[in-house]
PDB file of C-alpha atoms in Angstrom:
ATOM      1  CA  MET A   1      -4.280 -24.680  -9.822  1.00  0.00           C
ATOM      2  CA  PRO A   2      -5.721 -21.203  -9.166  1.00  0.00           C
ATOM      3  CA  VAL A   3      -4.394 -17.883 -10.395  1.00  0.00           C
ATOM      4  CA  VAL A   4      -1.278 -16.917  -8.420  1.00  0.00           C
ATOM      5  CA  VAL A   5      -1.091 -13.405  -6.941  1.00  0.00           C
ATOM      6  CA  VAL A   6       2.207 -11.497  -6.805  1.00  0.00           C
ATOM      7  CA  THR A   7       2.904  -8.266  -4.953  1.00  0.00           C
ATOM      8  CA  ASP A   8       5.868  -6.375  -3.503  1.00  0.00           C
ATOM      9  CA  SER A   9       7.127  -5.926   0.033  1.00  0.00           C
ATOM     10  CA  SER A  10       5.577  -2.489   0.512  1.00  0.00           C
ATOM     11  CA  ALA A  11       2.266  -4.300   1.085  1.00  0.00           C
ATOM     12  CA  SER A  12       1.856  -4.880   4.826  1.00  0.00           C
ATOM     13  CA  ILE A  13       0.202  -8.282   4.573  1.00  0.00           C
ATOM     14  CA  LEU A  14       0.425 -10.563   7.596  1.00  0.00           C
ATOM     15  CA  PRO A  15       2.823 -13.495   7.039  1.00  0.00           C
ATOM     16  CA  GLU A  16       0.060 -15.989   7.809  1.00  0.00           C
ATOM     17  CA  HIS A  17      -2.064 -14.534   4.983  1.00  0.00           C
ATOM     18  CA  VAL A  18       0.885 -14.668   2.587  1.00  0.00           C
ATOM     19  CA  GLU A  19       1.271 -18.350   3.410  1.00  0.00           C
ATOM     20  CA  GLN A  20      -2.454 -19.124   3.446  1.00  0.00           C
ATOM     21  CA  TYR A  21      -3.097 -17.739  -0.038  1.00  0.00           C
ATOM     22  CA  GLY A  22       0.261 -18.551  -1.605  1.00  0.00           C
ATOM     23  CA  ILE A  23       0.987 -14.889  -2.356  1.00  0.00           C
ATOM     24  CA  ARG A  24       4.392 -14.270  -3.901  1.00  0.00           C
ATOM     25  CA  VAL A  25       6.107 -11.196  -2.411  1.00  0.00           C
ATOM     26  CA  VAL A  26       8.953  -9.554  -4.340  1.00  0.00           C
ATOM     27  CA  PRO A  27      11.351  -7.555  -2.129  1.00  0.00           C
ATOM     28  CA  LEU A  28      11.972  -3.847  -2.550  1.00  0.00           C
ATOM     29  CA  HIS A  29      15.402  -2.520  -1.577  1.00  0.00           C
ATOM     30  CA  VAL A  30      16.919  -0.407   1.197  1.00  0.00           C
ATOM     31  CA  LEU A  31      20.367   0.983   0.317  1.00  0.00           C
ATOM     32  CA  SER A  32      22.593   1.843   3.277  1.00  0.00           C
ATOM     33  CA  GLY A  33      26.342   2.064   3.811  1.00  0.00           C
ATOM     34  CA  GLY A  34      27.066   0.792   0.330  1.00  0.00           C
ATOM     35  CA  ARG A  35      24.947  -2.317   0.869  1.00  0.00           C
ATOM     36  CA  ASP A  36      21.688  -3.431  -0.735  1.00  0.00           C
ATOM     37  CA  PHE A  37      19.200  -4.910   1.729  1.00  0.00           C
ATOM     38  CA  ARG A  38      16.227  -6.827   0.304  1.00  0.00           C
ATOM     39  CA  GLU A  39      13.160  -6.057   2.380  1.00  0.00           C
ATOM     40  CA  GLY A  40      11.679  -9.164   3.959  1.00  0.00           C
ATOM     41  CA  ILE A  41      14.761 -11.243   3.173  1.00  0.00           C
ATOM     42  CA  ASP A  42      17.791  -9.440   4.608  1.00  0.00           C
ATOM     43  CA  GLU A  43      18.040  -7.851   8.045  1.00  0.00           C
ATOM     44  CA  VAL A  44      17.399  -4.200   7.236  1.00  0.00           C
ATOM     45  CA  PRO A  45      19.122  -1.621   9.495  1.00  0.00           C
ATOM     46  CA  GLU A  46      16.838  -0.346  12.236  1.00  0.00           C
ATOM     47  CA  ASP A  47      17.993   3.248  11.825  1.00  0.00           C
ATOM     48  CA  LEU A  48      16.584   4.332   8.460  1.00  0.00           C
ATOM     49  CA  ALA A  49      17.626   7.985   8.645  1.00  0.00           C
ATOM     50  CA  GLY A  50      19.599   8.902   5.542  1.00  0.00           C
ATOM     51  CA  VAL A  51      19.095   5.608   3.706  1.00  0.00           C
ATOM     52  CA  THR A  52      17.802   5.427   0.149  1.00  0.00           C
ATOM     53  CA  THR A  53      15.416   2.938  -1.425  1.00  0.00           C
ATOM     54  CA  SER A  54      14.822   1.358  -4.801  1.00  0.00           C
ATOM     55  CA  GLY A  55      12.046  -0.663  -6.378  1.00  0.00           C
ATOM     56  CA  ALA A  56      12.164  -4.171  -7.763  1.00  0.00           C
ATOM     57  CA  SER A  57      13.924  -4.515 -11.115  1.00  0.00           C
ATOM     58  CA  PRO A  58      12.372  -5.913 -14.307  1.00  0.00           C
ATOM     59  CA  SER A  59      14.586  -9.001 -14.017  1.00  0.00           C
ATOM     60  CA  GLU A  60      13.527  -9.635 -10.407  1.00  0.00           C
ATOM     61  CA  LEU A  61       9.871  -9.307 -11.346  1.00  0.00           C
ATOM     62  CA  SER A  62      10.262 -11.413 -14.486  1.00  0.00           C
ATOM     63  CA  GLU A  63      11.728 -14.209 -12.383  1.00  0.00           C
ATOM     64  CA  ALA A  64       8.921 -13.932  -9.824  1.00  0.00           C
ATOM     65  CA  TYR A  65       6.234 -13.907 -12.517  1.00  0.00           C
ATOM     66  CA  ALA A  66       7.757 -16.934 -14.258  1.00  0.00           C
ATOM     67  CA  GLU A  67       7.823 -18.919 -11.013  1.00  0.00           C
ATOM     68  CA  ALA A  68       4.245 -17.894 -10.213  1.00  0.00           C
ATOM     69  CA  LEU A  69       3.075 -18.790 -13.698  1.00  0.00           C
ATOM     70  CA  GLU A  70       4.574 -22.243 -13.362  1.00  0.00           C
ATOM     71  CA  LEU A  71       2.801 -22.703 -10.032  1.00  0.00           C
ATOM     72  CA  SER A  72      -0.508 -21.605 -11.563  1.00  0.00           C
ATOM     73  CA  GLU A  73      -0.271 -24.351 -14.183  1.00  0.00           C
ATOM     74  CA  GLY A  74      -1.545 -22.011 -16.859  1.00  0.00           C
ATOM     75  CA  ALA A  75      -4.258 -20.224 -14.847  1.00  0.00           C
ATOM     76  CA  GLY A  76      -2.251 -17.000 -14.982  1.00  0.00           C
ATOM     77  CA  VAL A  77      -0.672 -14.435 -12.662  1.00  0.00           C
ATOM     78  CA  LEU A  78      -2.132 -11.246 -11.195  1.00  0.00           C
ATOM     79  CA  ALA A  79       0.521  -8.778 -10.006  1.00  0.00           C
ATOM     80  CA  VAL A  80      -0.577  -5.873  -7.798  1.00  0.00           C
ATOM     81  CA  HIS A  81       2.100  -3.293  -6.996  1.00  0.00           C
ATOM     82  CA  ILE A  82       2.819  -0.063  -5.139  1.00  0.00           C
ATOM     83  CA  SER A  83       1.672   3.141  -6.857  1.00  0.00           C
ATOM     84  CA  ARG A  84       3.708   4.015  -9.917  1.00  0.00           C
ATOM     85  CA  GLN A  85       3.865   7.578  -8.544  1.00  0.00           C
ATOM     86  CA  LEU A  86       5.788   6.340  -5.489  1.00  0.00           C
ATOM     87  CA  SER A  87       8.062   3.696  -7.008  1.00  0.00           C
ATOM     88  CA  GLY A  88       9.403   2.416 -10.317  1.00  0.00           C
ATOM     89  CA  THR A  89       8.202  -1.086  -9.432  1.00  0.00           C
ATOM     90  CA  TRP A  90       4.943  -0.945 -11.413  1.00  0.00           C
ATOM     91  CA  GLU A  91       6.776   0.182 -14.560  1.00  0.00           C
ATOM     92  CA  ALA A  92       9.351  -2.583 -14.061  1.00  0.00           C
ATOM     93  CA  GLY A  93       6.457  -5.031 -13.702  1.00  0.00           C
ATOM     94  CA  ARG A  94       4.834  -3.739 -16.880  1.00  0.00           C
ATOM     95  CA  GLN A  95       8.062  -4.343 -18.767  1.00  0.00           C
ATOM     96  CA  ALA A  96       8.489  -7.805 -17.270  1.00  0.00           C
ATOM     97  CA  ALA A  97       4.881  -8.812 -18.025  1.00  0.00           C
ATOM     98  CA  GLN A  98       5.384  -8.221 -21.750  1.00  0.00           C
ATOM     99  CA  GLU A  99       7.346 -11.476 -21.879  1.00  0.00           C
ATOM    100  CA  PHE A 100       4.337 -13.576 -20.914  1.00  0.00           C
ATOM    101  CA  ASP A 101       1.782 -12.986 -23.703  1.00  0.00           C
ATOM    102  CA  GLY A 102      -1.082 -11.755 -21.531  1.00  0.00           C
ATOM    103  CA  ARG A 103      -0.776 -14.499 -18.939  1.00  0.00           C
ATOM    104  CA  VAL A 104       0.449 -11.914 -16.391  1.00  0.00           C
ATOM    105  CA  ARG A 105      -1.875  -8.965 -15.620  1.00  0.00           C
ATOM    106  CA  ILE A 106      -0.603  -5.904 -13.741  1.00  0.00           C
ATOM    107  CA  VAL A 107      -2.572  -3.604 -11.409  1.00  0.00           C
ATOM    108  CA  ASP A 108      -1.351  -0.247 -10.129  1.00  0.00           C
ATOM    109  CA  SER A 109      -2.824  -0.115  -6.619  1.00  0.00           C
ATOM    110  CA  GLN A 110      -2.282   3.671  -6.594  1.00  0.00           C
ATOM    111  CA  SER A 111      -1.343   3.147  -2.956  1.00  0.00           C
ATOM    112  CA  ALA A 112       1.082   1.474  -0.555  1.00  0.00           C
ATOM    113  CA  GLY A 113       0.987  -0.377   2.758  1.00  0.00           C
ATOM    114  CA  MET A 114      -2.439  -1.912   3.308  1.00  0.00           C
ATOM    115  CA  GLY A 115      -3.766   0.364   0.573  1.00  0.00           C
ATOM    116  CA  LEU A 116      -1.899  -2.144  -1.572  1.00  0.00           C
ATOM    117  CA  GLY A 117      -2.469  -5.064   0.778  1.00  0.00           C
ATOM    118  CA  TYR A 118      -6.270  -4.993   0.625  1.00  0.00           C
ATOM    119  CA  PRO A 119      -6.537  -5.407  -3.169  1.00  0.00           C
ATOM    120  CA  VAL A 120      -3.866  -8.107  -3.006  1.00  0.00           C
ATOM    121  CA  LEU A 121      -5.879 -10.017  -0.402  1.00  0.00           C
ATOM    122  CA  GLU A 122      -9.116  -9.587  -2.368  1.00  0.00           C
ATOM    123  CA  ALA A 123      -7.409 -10.942  -5.482  1.00  0.00           C
ATOM    124  CA  ALA A 124      -5.936 -13.859  -3.553  1.00  0.00           C
ATOM    125  CA  ARG A 125      -9.314 -14.791  -2.033  1.00  0.00           C
ATOM    126  CA  ALA A 126     -10.979 -14.655  -5.436  1.00  0.00           C
ATOM    127  CA  ALA A 127      -8.220 -16.835  -6.877  1.00  0.00           C
ATOM    128  CA  GLU A 128      -8.579 -19.347  -4.051  1.00  0.00           C
ATOM    129  CA  ALA A 129     -12.317 -19.525  -4.799  1.00  0.00           C
ATOM    130  CA  GLY A 130     -11.486 -20.519  -8.384  1.00  0.00           C
ATOM    131  CA  ALA A 131     -12.018 -17.227 -10.215  1.00  0.00           C
ATOM    132  CA  ASN A 132     -10.308 -16.845 -13.573  1.00  0.00           C
ATOM    133  CA  LEU A 133      -7.591 -14.260 -14.289  1.00  0.00           C
ATOM    134  CA  GLU A 134      -9.991 -11.617 -15.625  1.00  0.00           C
ATOM    135  CA  THR A 135     -12.244 -11.852 -12.568  1.00  0.00           C
ATOM    136  CA  VAL A 136      -9.287 -11.776 -10.178  1.00  0.00           C
ATOM    137  CA  TYR A 137      -7.996  -8.697 -12.008  1.00  0.00           C
ATOM    138  CA  ARG A 138     -11.363  -6.917 -11.753  1.00  0.00           C
ATOM    139  CA  ARG A 139     -11.645  -7.679  -8.046  1.00  0.00           C
ATOM    140  CA  ALA A 140      -8.217  -6.169  -7.389  1.00  0.00           C
ATOM    141  CA  VAL A 141      -8.990  -3.071  -9.486  1.00  0.00           C
ATOM    142  CA  ASP A 142     -12.299  -2.584  -7.667  1.00  0.00           C
ATOM    143  CA  VAL A 143     -10.798  -2.748  -4.187  1.00  0.00           C
ATOM    144  CA  ALA A 144      -7.834  -0.561  -5.175  1.00  0.00           C
ATOM    145  CA  SER A 145     -10.270   2.106  -6.416  1.00  0.00           C
ATOM    146  CA  ARG A 146     -12.105   2.103  -3.075  1.00  0.00           C
ATOM    147  CA  GLY A 147      -9.075   2.550  -0.809  1.00  0.00           C
ATOM    148  CA  ARG A 148      -8.348   5.810   1.007  1.00  0.00           C
ATOM    149  CA  CYS A 149      -5.016   6.656   2.665  1.00  0.00           C
ATOM    150  CA  LEU A 150      -4.120   9.453   5.086  1.00  0.00           C
ATOM    151  CA  ILE A 151      -0.811  10.135   6.834  1.00  0.00           C
ATOM    152  CA  VAL A 152       0.763  12.461   9.372  1.00  0.00           C
ATOM    153  CA  VAL A 153       4.553  12.711   9.641  1.00  0.00           C
ATOM    154  CA  ASP A 154       6.610  14.254  12.407  1.00  0.00           C
ATOM    155  CA  ARG A 155       9.140  15.725   9.982  1.00  0.00           C
ATOM    156  CA  LEU A 156       9.029  16.411   6.273  1.00  0.00           C
ATOM    157  CA  ASP A 157      12.775  16.090   5.617  1.00  0.00           C
ATOM    158  CA  GLN A 158      12.800  12.509   4.373  1.00  0.00           C
ATOM    159  CA  LEU A 159       9.707  12.894   2.203  1.00  0.00           C
ATOM    160  CA  ARG A 160      11.192  16.032   0.639  1.00  0.00           C
ATOM    161  CA  ARG A 161      14.557  14.402  -0.033  1.00  0.00           C
ATOM    162  CA  GLY A 162      12.920  11.408  -1.658  1.00  0.00           C
ATOM    163  CA  GLY A 163      10.604  13.550  -3.795  1.00  0.00           C
ATOM    164  CA  ARG A 164       7.546  11.724  -2.425  1.00  0.00           C
ATOM    165  CA  ILE A 165       5.335  14.678  -1.484  1.00  0.00           C
ATOM    166  CA  GLY A 166       4.768  16.019  -5.004  1.00  0.00           C
ATOM    167  CA  THR A 167       2.918  19.330  -5.125  1.00  0.00           C
ATOM    168  CA  ALA A 168       2.772  19.480  -1.324  1.00  0.00           C
ATOM    169  CA  ALA A 169       6.422  20.553  -1.303  1.00  0.00           C
ATOM    170  CA  ALA A 170       5.608  23.861  -2.999  1.00  0.00           C
ATOM    171  CA  LEU A 171       2.643  24.477  -0.702  1.00  0.00           C
ATOM    172  CA  LEU A 172       4.637  23.847   2.428  1.00  0.00           C
ATOM    173  CA  GLY A 173       7.678  25.873   1.373  1.00  0.00           C
ATOM    174  CA  THR A 174      10.069  26.253   4.266  1.00  0.00           C
ATOM    175  CA  ALA A 175       7.387  25.923   6.964  1.00  0.00           C
ATOM    176  CA  LEU A 176       8.894  22.737   8.366  1.00  0.00           C
ATOM    177  CA  ALA A 177       7.385  23.385  11.792  1.00  0.00           C
ATOM    178  CA  MET A 178       3.951  22.920  10.295  1.00  0.00           C
ATOM    179  CA  LYS A 179       2.265  19.533  10.773  1.00  0.00           C
ATOM    180  CA  PRO A 180       0.488  18.591   7.543  1.00  0.00           C
ATOM    181  CA  VAL A 181      -2.161  15.955   7.005  1.00  0.00           C
ATOM    182  CA  LEU A 182      -1.261  14.239   3.738  1.00  0.00           C
ATOM    183  CA  HIS A 183      -3.313  11.865   1.600  1.00  0.00           C
ATOM    184  CA  LEU A 184      -2.956   9.827  -1.564  1.00  0.00           C
ATOM    185  CA  VAL A 185      -4.732  11.200  -4.625  1.00  0.00           C
ATOM    186  CA  ASP A 186      -4.366   9.236  -7.884  1.00  0.00           C
ATOM    187  CA  GLY A 187      -1.385   7.513  -6.333  1.00  0.00           C
ATOM    188  CA  ARG A 188       0.407  10.745  -5.376  1.00  0.00           C
ATOM    189  CA  LEU A 189       1.053  11.899  -1.835  1.00  0.00           C
ATOM    190  CA  VAL A 190      -0.304  15.446  -1.569  1.00  0.00           C
ATOM    191  CA  LEU A 191      -1.278  17.950   1.082  1.00  0.00           C
ATOM    192  CA  LYS A 192      -4.799  17.650   2.492  1.00  0.00           C
ATOM    193  CA  GLU A 193      -4.637  20.113   5.378  1.00  0.00           C
ATOM    194  CA  LYS A 194      -2.124  22.173   7.347  1.00  0.00           C
ATOM    195  CA  THR A 195      -2.128  22.243  11.144  1.00  0.00           C
ATOM    196  CA  ARG A 196       0.124  23.780  13.768  1.00  0.00           C
ATOM    197  CA  THR A 197       0.695  20.838  16.105  1.00  0.00           C
ATOM    198  CA  SER A 198       0.996  17.064  15.977  1.00  0.00           C
ATOM    199  CA  THR A 199      -2.049  16.722  18.222  1.00  0.00           C
ATOM    200  CA  LYS A 200      -4.193  18.780  15.856  1.00  0.00           C
ATOM    201  CA  ALA A 201      -2.852  16.893  12.844  1.00  0.00           C
ATOM    202  CA  MET A 202      -3.759  13.546  14.395  1.00  0.00           C
ATOM    203  CA  ALA A 203      -7.221  14.789  15.318  1.00  0.00           C
ATOM    204  CA  ARG A 204      -7.847  16.093  11.802  1.00  0.00           C
ATOM    205  CA  MET A 205      -6.622  12.861  10.250  1.00  0.00           C
ATOM    206  CA  VAL A 206      -8.995  10.824  12.426  1.00  0.00           C
ATOM    207  CA  ASP A 207     -11.889  13.185  11.625  1.00  0.00           C
ATOM    208  CA  ALA A 208     -11.191  12.841   7.900  1.00  0.00           C
ATOM    209  CA  ALA A 209     -11.035   9.042   8.155  1.00  0.00           C
ATOM    210  CA  VAL A 210     -14.351   8.886   9.999  1.00  0.00           C
ATOM    211  CA  GLU A 211     -15.962  11.158   7.422  1.00  0.00           C
ATOM    212  CA  GLN A 212     -14.623   9.104   4.503  1.00  0.00           C
ATOM    213  CA  ALA A 213     -15.688   5.799   6.041  1.00  0.00           C
ATOM    214  CA  GLY A 214     -19.267   6.972   6.417  1.00  0.00           C
ATOM    215  CA  LEU A 215     -21.774   4.213   7.178  1.00  0.00           C
ATOM    216  CA  ASP A 216     -20.193   1.524   4.985  1.00  0.00           C
ATOM    217  CA  ARG A 217     -18.625  -1.626   6.365  1.00  0.00           C
ATOM    218  CA  THR A 218     -14.951  -0.713   6.242  1.00  0.00           C
ATOM    219  CA  ALA A 219     -11.658  -2.471   6.892  1.00  0.00           C
ATOM    220  CA  VAL A 220      -9.205  -0.183   8.691  1.00  0.00           C
ATOM    221  CA  ALA A 221      -5.432  -0.357   9.010  1.00  0.00           C
ATOM    222  CA  VAL A 222      -3.305   1.964  11.121  1.00  0.00           C
ATOM    223  CA  HIS A 223       0.377   2.067  10.164  1.00  0.00           C
ATOM    224  CA  HIS A 224       3.136   3.514  12.301  1.00  0.00           C
ATOM    225  CA  MET A 225       6.880   4.063  12.281  1.00  0.00           C
ATOM    226  CA  HIS A 226       8.169   3.232  15.765  1.00  0.00           C
ATOM    227  CA  ALA A 227       5.049   4.792  17.336  1.00  0.00           C
ATOM    228  CA  ARG A 228       2.976   1.795  18.420  1.00  0.00           C
ATOM    229  CA  GLN A 229       1.302   3.462  21.394  1.00  0.00           C
ATOM    230  CA  ARG A 230       0.171   6.444  19.339  1.00  0.00           C
ATOM    231  CA  ALA A 231      -1.072   4.150  16.562  1.00  0.00           C
ATOM    232  CA  GLU A 232      -3.102   2.053  19.003  1.00  0.00           C
ATOM    233  CA  ALA A 233      -4.703   5.204  20.400  1.00  0.00           C
ATOM    234  CA  VAL A 234      -5.669   6.263  16.852  1.00  0.00           C
ATOM    235  CA  ALA A 235      -7.018   2.763  16.147  1.00  0.00           C
ATOM    236  CA  GLN A 236      -9.201   2.887  19.256  1.00  0.00           C
ATOM    237  CA  GLN A 237     -10.650   6.251  18.207  1.00  0.00           C
ATOM    238  CA  LEU A 238     -11.463   4.867  14.769  1.00  0.00           C
ATOM    239  CA  LYS A 239     -13.055   1.763  16.268  1.00  0.00           C
ATOM    240  CA  ASP A 240     -15.205   3.940  18.519  1.00  0.00           C
ATOM    241  CA  ARG A 241     -16.253   6.399  15.816  1.00  0.00           C
ATOM    242  CA  ILE A 242     -16.651   4.395  12.594  1.00  0.00           C
ATOM    243  CA  PRO A 243     -20.040   2.628  12.793  1.00  0.00           C
ATOM    244  CA  GLN A 244     -19.097  -0.527  10.884  1.00  0.00           C
ATOM    245  CA  VAL A 245     -15.463  -1.571  11.212  1.00  0.00           C
ATOM    246  CA  SER A 246     -15.235  -4.986   9.574  1.00  0.00           C
ATOM    247  CA  ASP A 247     -11.556  -5.472  10.394  1.00  0.00           C
ATOM    248  CA  LEU A 248      -8.954  -3.437  12.269  1.00  0.00           C
ATOM    249  CA  VAL A 249      -5.195  -3.947  12.175  1.00  0.00           C
ATOM    250  CA  VAL A 250      -2.308  -1.951  13.645  1.00  0.00           C
ATOM    251  CA  THR A 251       0.991  -2.590  11.893  1.00  0.00           C
ATOM    252  CA  ASP A 252       4.430  -1.125  11.203  1.00  0.00           C
ATOM    253  CA  PHE A 253       5.237   0.673   8.005  1.00  0.00           C
ATOM    254  CA  SER A 254       7.529  -1.466   5.889  1.00  0.00           C
ATOM    255  CA  SER A 255      11.200  -0.470   5.986  1.00  0.00           C
ATOM    256  CA  VAL A 256      11.038   1.006   2.473  1.00  0.00           C
ATOM    257  CA  LEU A 257       8.019   3.156   3.352  1.00  0.00           C
ATOM    258  CA  GLY A 258       9.456   3.971   6.781  1.00  0.00           C
ATOM    259  CA  ALA A 259      12.607   5.313   5.181  1.00  0.00           C
ATOM    260  CA  HIS A 260      10.484   8.025   3.547  1.00  0.00           C
ATOM    261  CA  VAL A 261       7.871   8.835   6.194  1.00  0.00           C
ATOM    262  CA  GLY A 262      10.327   8.904   9.112  1.00  0.00           C
ATOM    263  CA  GLU A 263      10.102   8.224  12.830  1.00  0.00           C
ATOM    264  CA  GLY A 264       6.737   8.835  14.456  1.00  0.00           C
ATOM    265  CA  ALA A 265       4.673   8.745  11.262  1.00  0.00           C
ATOM    266  CA  ILE A 266       1.089   7.466  11.504  1.00  0.00           C
ATOM    267  CA  GLY A 267      -0.998   6.397   8.517  1.00  0.00           C
ATOM    268  CA  ILE A 268      -4.622   5.305   8.153  1.00  0.00           C
ATOM    269  CA  VAL A 269      -5.900   3.100   5.338  1.00  0.00           C
ATOM    270  CA  LEU A 270      -9.641   2.661   4.783  1.00  0.00           C
ATOM    271  CA  CYS A 271     -11.090  -0.020   2.541  1.00  0.00           C
ATOM    272  CA  PRO A 272     -14.907  -0.112   2.201  1.00  0.00           C
ATOM    273  CA  GLU A 273     -16.128  -3.609   1.453  1.00  0.00           C
ATOM    274  CA  PRO A 274     -16.690  -4.193  -2.281  1.00  0.00           C
ATOM    275  CA  ALA A 275     -19.848  -5.336  -4.001  1.00  0.00           C
ATOM    276  CA  LEU A 276     -18.432  -8.756  -4.777  1.00  0.00           C
ATOM    277  CA  GLN A 277     -21.327  -9.873  -6.945  1.00  0.00           C
ATOM    278  CA  ASP A 278     -20.731  -7.135  -9.526  1.00  0.00           C
ATOM    279  CA  GLU A 279     -18.416  -9.022 -11.856  1.00  0.00           C
ATOM    280  CA  ASN A 280     -18.742  -6.411 -14.592  1.00  0.00           C
ATOM    281  CA  HIS A 281     -17.483  -3.530 -12.464  1.00  0.00           C
ATOM    282  CA  ASP A 282     -14.314  -1.874 -13.744  1.00  0.00           C
ATOM    283  CA  SER A 283     -12.440   1.248 -12.754  1.00  0.00           C
ATOM    284  CA  SER A 284     -10.794   3.747 -15.044  1.00  0.00           C
ATOM    285  CA  THR A 285      -8.726   5.148 -12.191  1.00  0.00           C
ATOM    286  CA  THR A 286      -6.510   2.108 -11.728  1.00  0.00           C
ATOM    287  CA  SER A 287      -4.273   1.059 -14.595  1.00  0.00           C
ATOM    288  CA  HIS A 288      -3.007  -2.296 -15.759  1.00  0.00           C
TER     289      HIS A 288
END
């Protein structure tokens, strides 16, 4: 059996790909009205205003890793998780992996959504092709290091309450009417640029994505929180302006991510295609 890949529910991977590659998805949690909803398993409330979230626990991850390890028949498990700067899930995974004597490797994607999903898919494809655990690990690290994420939110309230905007909070101060373009840097969500209107913020985000994509073949994902029409318009602009779009998907933010970014948020994830033949490539920016 091949290496089995495990991730968490903040990755926005299509259900058919989860099934195709046998990816194990551990649910994160939405806490509302005194109840604990497991993302992807329970019916999460549609109105996410005021809810809180929590990552997967060490015991949940230990159970998932043990089941995956059994399925792999000794080939090993590669777990790729949401940025440790955004969730305690990676740290819980690190603790859980200690039980398995090196048979479970952990990658911090330093991202979320399809910024996490792309390295998971790369790892799963490598595993399906028969790659060993070390090679699968290196593929995931490589793709995670290439990803770029940008986001525009309508309101900053939920990000501020959840402590997810890091140093951007101090820069923005009380200027809540301002529309910032945010991006992920070393797994942290920080301010990239300040604009005065949502229209300008969207335009600047698209410009930045086009610039970052350059001439490389690039997979593109556009995430949204109850803003499908706006997301599709952004996706069309990216398709028109990025010379080599290898894949383009428009998808909802997961409930856990949506609880922090709020209604109307739009995110762009770019993933330049990796040099798959370079088996010796490693990245010091993504931790295991």
